Amino acid sequence: MRTVSRILVASMLCITVSPALATPDEEVRDIVAAWAQAYTVGDHSKISQLYDRYARLHGVDAADMIGPEAISEHYYFENWRNAPRSVKLSDIKCYAYDDATATCAGGMEFVVTGQSGETVSQPSQVSLAFAYDHDVGRWLIHDHRVLRGIAVAVKPAPTLQADAVQPSLSSVPASAAAIPVQ
């Protein structure tokens, strides 16, 4: 009996407890955070590793960049021509639709410090589509869209005159007028 209990105790000690696995939503959110960190430090090669080989980057220049090499080159030249910069993520929502597709969207703010020390902030919107690449065993950015310079409205727009127009009672459709009221 002692031998059996020793074997059970020894086997329990040998079992390693694996940490809780991250959900796909958390995994893609971590990729967005890794992208923001790599962008802030200007690591264009790290950024390009987050993209699928057919990935497309829209909205930052006149032409779309397709593939990690073109995307890396874009960030390399952006880093070269700008002074220190950073990106702050805000209210990024991520959803995994299944085990192979996911999206993230939300706000971000690009902050660039010019050579004169002047800081310029550029609010933006971002959306990313992810595909899980089973060959490499990880999520990769498949489509990345950025809309820079979109500010949040401080004052709501004034109401339009058309919103204030009330329909006359005589314009009730005949089908609605024919419904008996109980």
Coordinates of C-alpha atoms in Angstrom, one line a residue:
M1 CA 0.0 0.0 0.0
R2 CA 2.9 2.3 0.8
T3 CA 4.4 1.7 -2.6
V4 CA 1.2 2.6 -4.4
S5 CA 0.8 5.8 -2.4
R6 CA 4.4 6.7 -3.1
I7 CA 3.9 6.2 -6.8
L8 CA 0.7 8.3 -6.8
V9 CA 2.5 11.1 -4.9
A10 CA 5.5 11.0 -7.3
S11 CA 3.3 11.0 -10.3
M12 CA 1.3 14.0 -9.0
L13 CA 4.6 15.9 -8.5
C14 CA 5.7 15.1 -12.0
I15 CA 2.5 16.5 -13.6
T16 CA 3.0 20.1 -14.7
V17 CA 0.1 22.4 -14.6
S18 CA -0.2 24.3 -17.8
P19 CA -1.2 28.0 -17.5
A20 CA -4.6 28.9 -18.7
L21 CA -4.6 29.3 -22.5
A22 CA -5.5 32.7 -23.8
T23 CA -8.7 33.0 -25.8
P24 CA -8.4 33.9 -29.5
D25 CA -9.8 37.4 -28.6
E26 CA -6.9 37.9 -26.1
E27 CA -4.4 36.5 -28.6
V28 CA -5.3 39.0 -31.3
R29 CA -5.5 41.9 -28.8
D30 CA -1.9 41.0 -27.7
I31 CA -0.8 41.2 -31.4
V32 CA -2.3 44.7 -31.6
A33 CA -0.4 45.7 -28.4
A34 CA 2.8 44.1 -29.8
W35 CA 2.2 46.2 -33.0
A36 CA 1.8 49.4 -31.0
Q37 CA 5.0 48.7 -29.0
A38 CA 7.0 47.9 -32.1
Y39 CA 5.7 51.0 -33.8
T40 CA 6.7 53.2 -30.8
V41 CA 10.2 51.9 -30.8
G42 CA 10.5 52.0 -34.6
D43 CA 11.1 48.2 -35.0
H44 CA 9.9 47.8 -38.6
S45 CA 11.1 44.2 -38.9
K46 CA 9.2 43.2 -35.8
I47 CA 6.1 44.9 -37.2
S48 CA 6.4 43.0 -40.5
Q49 CA 6.6 39.7 -38.7
L50 CA 3.0 40.3 -37.4
Y51 CA 1.6 40.3 -41.0
D52 CA 0.6 37.4 -43.3
R53 CA 2.5 37.0 -46.5
Y54 CA -0.4 38.4 -48.5
A55 CA -1.4 41.1 -45.9
R56 CA -2.6 44.5 -47.1
L57 CA -2.0 47.8 -45.3
H58 CA -4.5 50.5 -46.4
G59 CA -4.9 54.2 -45.7
V60 CA -1.5 55.4 -44.7
D61 CA -0.1 56.4 -48.1
A62 CA -1.6 56.8 -51.6
A63 CA -0.9 53.2 -52.4
D64 CA -1.7 50.0 -50.5
M65 CA 1.2 48.0 -49.2
I66 CA 0.9 44.3 -49.8
G67 CA 3.1 41.7 -48.0
P68 CA 5.5 41.9 -45.1
E69 CA 8.4 43.3 -47.1
A70 CA 6.4 46.3 -48.5
I71 CA 4.9 46.9 -45.0
S72 CA 8.3 46.7 -43.4
E73 CA 9.7 49.2 -46.0
H74 CA 6.8 51.6 -45.3
Y75 CA 7.5 51.6 -41.6
Y76 CA 11.2 51.8 -42.1
F77 CA 10.9 55.0 -44.1
E78 CA 8.2 56.4 -41.8
N79 CA 10.6 55.9 -38.9
W80 CA 13.5 57.5 -40.8
R81 CA 11.6 60.7 -41.7
N82 CA 9.9 61.3 -38.4
A83 CA 11.2 62.3 -35.1
P84 CA 10.3 60.2 -32.0
R85 CA 6.7 58.9 -32.1
S86 CA 4.3 56.7 -30.3
V87 CA 0.9 55.3 -30.6
K88 CA -1.7 55.1 -27.9
L89 CA -4.4 52.5 -28.2
S90 CA -7.9 53.3 -27.0
D91 CA -11.1 51.2 -26.8
I92 CA -9.9 48.4 -29.1
K93 CA -12.5 45.7 -29.4
C94 CA -11.5 42.3 -30.6
Y95 CA -13.7 39.4 -31.7
A96 CA -12.7 35.9 -32.8
Y97 CA -15.4 34.5 -35.1
D98 CA -14.0 31.0 -35.0
D99 CA -10.6 29.3 -34.6
A100 CA -9.3 30.9 -37.9
T101 CA -10.7 34.4 -38.2
A102 CA -10.8 37.4 -35.9
T103 CA -11.1 41.2 -36.1
C104 CA -10.1 44.2 -34.0
A105 CA -11.3 47.8 -34.3
G106 CA -11.1 51.0 -32.3
G107 CA -9.3 54.2 -31.8
M108 CA -5.7 55.0 -31.6
E109 CA -3.7 58.2 -31.3
F110 CA -0.5 58.8 -33.2
V111 CA 1.8 61.2 -31.4
V112 CA 4.9 62.6 -33.2
T113 CA 7.5 64.9 -31.7
G114 CA 8.9 67.2 -34.3
Q115 CA 12.6 68.3 -34.5
S116 CA 11.6 71.6 -32.8
G117 CA 10.2 69.6 -29.8
E118 CA 6.6 70.3 -30.9
T119 CA 4.2 67.4 -30.2
V120 CA 1.5 66.7 -32.8
S121 CA -1.3 64.4 -32.0
Q122 CA -3.3 62.7 -34.7
P123 CA -6.5 60.8 -33.6
S124 CA -7.2 57.8 -35.8
Q125 CA -9.3 54.8 -36.3
V126 CA -8.0 51.3 -37.0
S127 CA -9.4 48.0 -38.1
L128 CA -7.6 44.8 -38.4
A129 CA -8.6 41.4 -39.8
F130 CA -6.7 38.3 -38.6
A131 CA -6.3 34.8 -40.0
Y132 CA -4.9 32.0 -38.0
D133 CA -2.0 30.4 -40.0
H134 CA -1.9 26.7 -39.1
D135 CA 1.5 26.3 -40.8
V136 CA 3.2 28.7 -38.4
G137 CA 0.8 28.1 -35.5
R138 CA -0.2 31.7 -34.8
W139 CA -2.5 34.6 -35.7
L140 CA -1.3 37.0 -38.4
I141 CA -2.7 40.3 -39.6
H142 CA -4.3 39.8 -42.9
D143 CA -5.9 43.3 -43.5
H144 CA -5.0 46.5 -41.7
R145 CA -6.9 49.8 -42.3
V146 CA -6.0 53.1 -40.8
L147 CA -8.0 56.3 -41.0
R148 CA -5.8 59.1 -39.6
G149 CA -7.0 62.5 -38.5
I150 CA -10.5 61.4 -37.4
A151 CA -11.3 63.5 -34.4
V152 CA -14.1 62.8 -31.9
A153 CA -16.8 65.5 -32.1
V154 CA -16.8 67.8 -29.1
K155 CA -20.1 69.4 -30.0
P156 CA -22.8 67.5 -31.8
A157 CA -23.8 68.7 -35.2
P158 CA -26.8 71.0 -35.2
T159 CA -30.1 69.2 -36.1
L160 CA -31.2 69.4 -39.7
Q161 CA -34.4 71.2 -40.6
A162 CA -35.6 67.9 -42.1
D163 CA -35.4 66.3 -38.6
A164 CA -37.8 68.9 -37.2
V165 CA -40.5 68.3 -39.9
Q166 CA -43.5 66.5 -38.4
P167 CA -45.8 64.6 -40.7
S168 CA -49.3 65.8 -40.8
L169 CA -52.1 63.6 -39.5
S170 CA -53.7 63.5 -42.9
S171 CA -50.6 61.8 -44.3
V172 CA -51.2 58.5 -42.4
P173 CA -51.2 55.6 -44.9
A174 CA -54.6 54.3 -45.8
S175 CA -53.6 50.8 -44.7
A176 CA -52.7 52.1 -41.2
A177 CA -55.9 54.1 -41.0
A178 CA -58.0 51.0 -41.8
I179 CA -56.7 49.0 -38.8
P180 CA -59.4 48.8 -36.2
V181 CA -58.4 49.9 -32.8
Q182 CA -59.7 47.8 -29.9

